[in-house]
mmCIF file of C-alpha atoms and ligand atoms in Angstrom:
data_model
loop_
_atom_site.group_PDB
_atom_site.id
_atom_site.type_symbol
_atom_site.label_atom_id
_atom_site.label_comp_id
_atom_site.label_asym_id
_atom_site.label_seq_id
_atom_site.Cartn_x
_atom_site.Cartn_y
_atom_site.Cartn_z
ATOM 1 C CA UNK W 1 -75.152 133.562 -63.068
ATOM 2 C CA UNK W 2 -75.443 131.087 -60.571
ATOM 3 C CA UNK W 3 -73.082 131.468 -57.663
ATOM 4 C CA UNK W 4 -70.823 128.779 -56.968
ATOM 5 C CA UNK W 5 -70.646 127.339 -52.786
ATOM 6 C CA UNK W 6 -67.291 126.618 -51.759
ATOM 7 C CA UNK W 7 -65.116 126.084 -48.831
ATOM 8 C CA UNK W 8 -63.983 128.756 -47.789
ATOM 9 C CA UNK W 9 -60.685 127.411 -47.143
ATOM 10 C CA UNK W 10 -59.731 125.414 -50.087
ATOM 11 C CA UNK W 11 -62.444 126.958 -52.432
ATOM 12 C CA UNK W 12 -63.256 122.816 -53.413
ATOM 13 C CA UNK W 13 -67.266 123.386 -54.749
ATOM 14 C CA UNK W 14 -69.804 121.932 -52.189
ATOM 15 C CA UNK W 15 -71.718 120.534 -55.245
ATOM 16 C CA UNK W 16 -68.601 117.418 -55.338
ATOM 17 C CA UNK W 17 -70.592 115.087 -53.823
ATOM 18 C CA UNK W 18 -68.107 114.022 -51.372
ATOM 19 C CA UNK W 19 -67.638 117.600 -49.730
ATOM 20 C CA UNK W 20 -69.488 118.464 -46.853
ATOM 21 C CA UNK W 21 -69.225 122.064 -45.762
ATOM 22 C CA UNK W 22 -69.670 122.824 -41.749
ATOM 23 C CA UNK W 23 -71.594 125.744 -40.334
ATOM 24 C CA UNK W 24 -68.030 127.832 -41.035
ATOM 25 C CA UNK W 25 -68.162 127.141 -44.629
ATOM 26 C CA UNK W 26 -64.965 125.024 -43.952
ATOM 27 C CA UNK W 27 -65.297 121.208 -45.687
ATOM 28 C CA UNK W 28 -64.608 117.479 -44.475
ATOM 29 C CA UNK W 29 -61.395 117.720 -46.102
ATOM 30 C CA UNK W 30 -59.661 120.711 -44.473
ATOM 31 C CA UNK W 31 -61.496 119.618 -40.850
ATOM 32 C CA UNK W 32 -59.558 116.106 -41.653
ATOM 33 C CA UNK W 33 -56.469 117.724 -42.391
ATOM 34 C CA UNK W 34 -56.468 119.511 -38.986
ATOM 35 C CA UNK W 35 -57.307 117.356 -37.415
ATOM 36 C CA UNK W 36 -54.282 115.133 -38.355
ATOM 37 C CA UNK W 37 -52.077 117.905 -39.097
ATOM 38 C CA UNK W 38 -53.494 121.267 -37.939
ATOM 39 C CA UNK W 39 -50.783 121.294 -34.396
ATOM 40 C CA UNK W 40 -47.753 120.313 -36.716
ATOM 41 C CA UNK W 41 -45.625 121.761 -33.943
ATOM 42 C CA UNK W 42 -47.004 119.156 -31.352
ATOM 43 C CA UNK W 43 -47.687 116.380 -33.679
ATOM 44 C CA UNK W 44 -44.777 116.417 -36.063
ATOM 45 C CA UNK W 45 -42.534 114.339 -33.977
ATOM 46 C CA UNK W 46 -44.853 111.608 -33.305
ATOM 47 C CA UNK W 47 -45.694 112.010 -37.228
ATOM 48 C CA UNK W 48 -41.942 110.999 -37.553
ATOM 49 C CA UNK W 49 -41.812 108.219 -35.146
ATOM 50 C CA UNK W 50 -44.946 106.814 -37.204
ATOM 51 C CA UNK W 51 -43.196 107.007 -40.466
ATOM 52 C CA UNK W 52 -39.967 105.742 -38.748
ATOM 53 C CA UNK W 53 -41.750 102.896 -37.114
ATOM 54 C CA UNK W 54 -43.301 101.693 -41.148
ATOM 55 C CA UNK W 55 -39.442 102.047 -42.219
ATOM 56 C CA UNK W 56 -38.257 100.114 -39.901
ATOM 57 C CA UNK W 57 -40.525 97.653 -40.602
ATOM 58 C CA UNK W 58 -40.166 97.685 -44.302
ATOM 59 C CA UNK W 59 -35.992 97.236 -43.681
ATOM 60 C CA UNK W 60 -36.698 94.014 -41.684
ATOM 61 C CA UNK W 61 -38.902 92.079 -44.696
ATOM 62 C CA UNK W 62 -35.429 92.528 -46.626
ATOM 63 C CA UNK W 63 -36.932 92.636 -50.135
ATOM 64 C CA UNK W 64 -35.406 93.267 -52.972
ATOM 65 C CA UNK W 65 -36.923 97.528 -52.465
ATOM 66 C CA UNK W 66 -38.121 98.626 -49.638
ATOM 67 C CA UNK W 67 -40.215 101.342 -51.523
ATOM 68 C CA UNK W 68 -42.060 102.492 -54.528
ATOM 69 C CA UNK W 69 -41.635 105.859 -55.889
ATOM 70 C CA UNK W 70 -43.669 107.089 -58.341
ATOM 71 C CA UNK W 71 -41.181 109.733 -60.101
ATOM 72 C CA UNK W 72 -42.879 112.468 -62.483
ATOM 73 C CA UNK W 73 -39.250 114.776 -62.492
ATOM 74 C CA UNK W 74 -41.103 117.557 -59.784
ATOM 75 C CA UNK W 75 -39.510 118.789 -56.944
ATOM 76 C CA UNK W 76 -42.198 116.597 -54.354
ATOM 77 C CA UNK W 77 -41.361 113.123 -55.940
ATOM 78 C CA UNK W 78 -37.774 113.926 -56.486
ATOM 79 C CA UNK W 79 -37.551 115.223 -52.478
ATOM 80 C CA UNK W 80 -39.461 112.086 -51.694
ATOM 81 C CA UNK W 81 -36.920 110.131 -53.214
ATOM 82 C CA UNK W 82 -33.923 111.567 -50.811
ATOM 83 C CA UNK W 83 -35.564 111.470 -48.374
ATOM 84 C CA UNK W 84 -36.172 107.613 -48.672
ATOM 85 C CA UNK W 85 -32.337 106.992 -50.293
ATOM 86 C CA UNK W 86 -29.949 109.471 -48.636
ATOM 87 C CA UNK W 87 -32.097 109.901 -45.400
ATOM 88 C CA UNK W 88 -33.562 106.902 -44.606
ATOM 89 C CA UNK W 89 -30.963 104.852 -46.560
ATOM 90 C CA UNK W 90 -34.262 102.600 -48.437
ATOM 91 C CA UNK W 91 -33.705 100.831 -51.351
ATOM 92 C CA UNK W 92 -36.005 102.531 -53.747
ATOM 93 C CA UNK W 93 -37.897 102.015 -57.001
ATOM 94 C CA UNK W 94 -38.470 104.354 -59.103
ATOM 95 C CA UNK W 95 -41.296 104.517 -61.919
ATOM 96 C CA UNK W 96 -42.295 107.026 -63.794
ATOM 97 C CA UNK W 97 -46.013 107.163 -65.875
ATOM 98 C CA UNK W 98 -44.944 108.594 -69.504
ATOM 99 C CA UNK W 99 -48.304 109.474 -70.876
ATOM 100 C CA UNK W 100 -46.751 111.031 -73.347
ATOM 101 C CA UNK W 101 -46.153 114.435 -72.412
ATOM 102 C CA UNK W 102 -43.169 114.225 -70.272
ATOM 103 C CA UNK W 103 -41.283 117.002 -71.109
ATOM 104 C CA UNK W 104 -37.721 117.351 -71.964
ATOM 105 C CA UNK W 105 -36.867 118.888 -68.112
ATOM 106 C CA UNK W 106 -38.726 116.204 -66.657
ATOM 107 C CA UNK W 107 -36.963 113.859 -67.892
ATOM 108 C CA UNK W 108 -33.868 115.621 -67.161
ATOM 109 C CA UNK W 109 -34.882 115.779 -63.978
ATOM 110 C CA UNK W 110 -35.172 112.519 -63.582
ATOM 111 C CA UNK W 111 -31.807 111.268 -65.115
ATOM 112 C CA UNK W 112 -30.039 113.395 -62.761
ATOM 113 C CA UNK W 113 -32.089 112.483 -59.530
ATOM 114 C CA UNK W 114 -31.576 108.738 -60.061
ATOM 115 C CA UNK W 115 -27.964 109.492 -60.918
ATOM 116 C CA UNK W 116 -27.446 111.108 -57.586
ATOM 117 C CA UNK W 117 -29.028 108.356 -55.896
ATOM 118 C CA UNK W 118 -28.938 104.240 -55.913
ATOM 119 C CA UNK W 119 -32.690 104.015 -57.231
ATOM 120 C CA UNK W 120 -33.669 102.274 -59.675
ATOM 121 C CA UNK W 121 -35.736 103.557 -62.309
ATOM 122 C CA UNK W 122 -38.438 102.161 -64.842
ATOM 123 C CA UNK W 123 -40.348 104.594 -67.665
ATOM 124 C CA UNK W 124 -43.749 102.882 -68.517
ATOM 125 C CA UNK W 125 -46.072 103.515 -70.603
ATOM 126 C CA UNK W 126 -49.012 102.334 -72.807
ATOM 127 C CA UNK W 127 -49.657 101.744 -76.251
ATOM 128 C CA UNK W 128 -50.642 105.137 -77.685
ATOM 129 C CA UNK W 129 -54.130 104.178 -79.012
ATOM 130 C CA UNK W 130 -54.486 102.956 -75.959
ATOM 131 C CA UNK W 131 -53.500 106.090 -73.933
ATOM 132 C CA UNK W 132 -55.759 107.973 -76.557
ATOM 133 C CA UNK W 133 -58.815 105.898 -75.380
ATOM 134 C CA UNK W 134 -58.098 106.747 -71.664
ATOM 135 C CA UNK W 135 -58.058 110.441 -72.609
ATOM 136 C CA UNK W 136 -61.669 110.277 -74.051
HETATM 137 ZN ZN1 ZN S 201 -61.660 122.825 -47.744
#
C-alpha cells in the first residue's frame, strides 16, 4: 500500500494540490496560521483592536444589520452570534442553510439562540431536486 505524505501537523495529504509541505513536513497552511496567530499572547490584543476597528466601522454605515451570521445550531456560530449581539451590541442576521438534514437539536438550538438574542433569523433552502443535483 502506498503511503500517504502529510503534514505533520494537521495530517492535510501533500497530494491536495494547494499544500506545500516545508523541509519540517509542516504545510503552507499551518506556517500561515502562525504566522498570523502562532504568538496569540502578543498578538491577540491587536487581533481585537482589528476586529474592533471593522465594528466600528460597520456601526457608522447604519444599515439596517450590521452583520451576517450564518447559523447551523453549533456551539461556533451560536458563540459568534453573542459575541456580535450581547458583546458588541451588532444588529445581526441570522441565516441558516437547511439542506435538509438539520436535525431536530439544531434547530432547537437555533430557536433558543435567536430567542435569547435580538437577531433575526431566516431558514433557506432549495428545491429538493435541486439540492439532490448538488449532492451528485
Ligand atoms: Zn498543516
Amino acid at each position: 500500500m502506498e503511503e500517504i505524505v502529510r503534514c505533520s501537523r494537521c495530517i492535510l495529504p501533500a497530494s491536495l494540490p494547494s499544500v506545500k509541505l516545508d523541509d519540517k513536513g509542516v504545510c503552507n497552511y499551518c506556517n500561515s496560521f502562525d504566522r498570523s496567530f502562532g504568538d496569540w499572547d502578543n498578538v491577540k490584543e491587536m487581533k481585537k483592536k482589528q476586529f474592533e476597528q471593522i465594528i466600528e466601522k460597520v456601526k457608522k454605515q447604519n444599515a439596517e444589520y450590521d452583520c451576517l451570521i450564518p447559523l447551523s445550531g453549533g456551539k461556533d456560530s451560536t458563540y459568534a452570534l453573542y459575541v456580535c449581539d450581547k458583546i458588541y451590541n451588532l444588529r445581526c442576521l441570522c441565516i441558516t442553510f437547511d439542506n435538509g438534514f438539520l436535525s431536530d437539536y439544531a434547530r432547537k438550538n437555533i430557536r433558543n439562540a435567536i430567542n435569547a438574542t435580538r437577531a433575526d433569523h431566516i431558514y433557506y433552502a432549495v428545491n429538493p431536486k435541486t439540492m439532490l443535483e448538488l449532492y451528485k
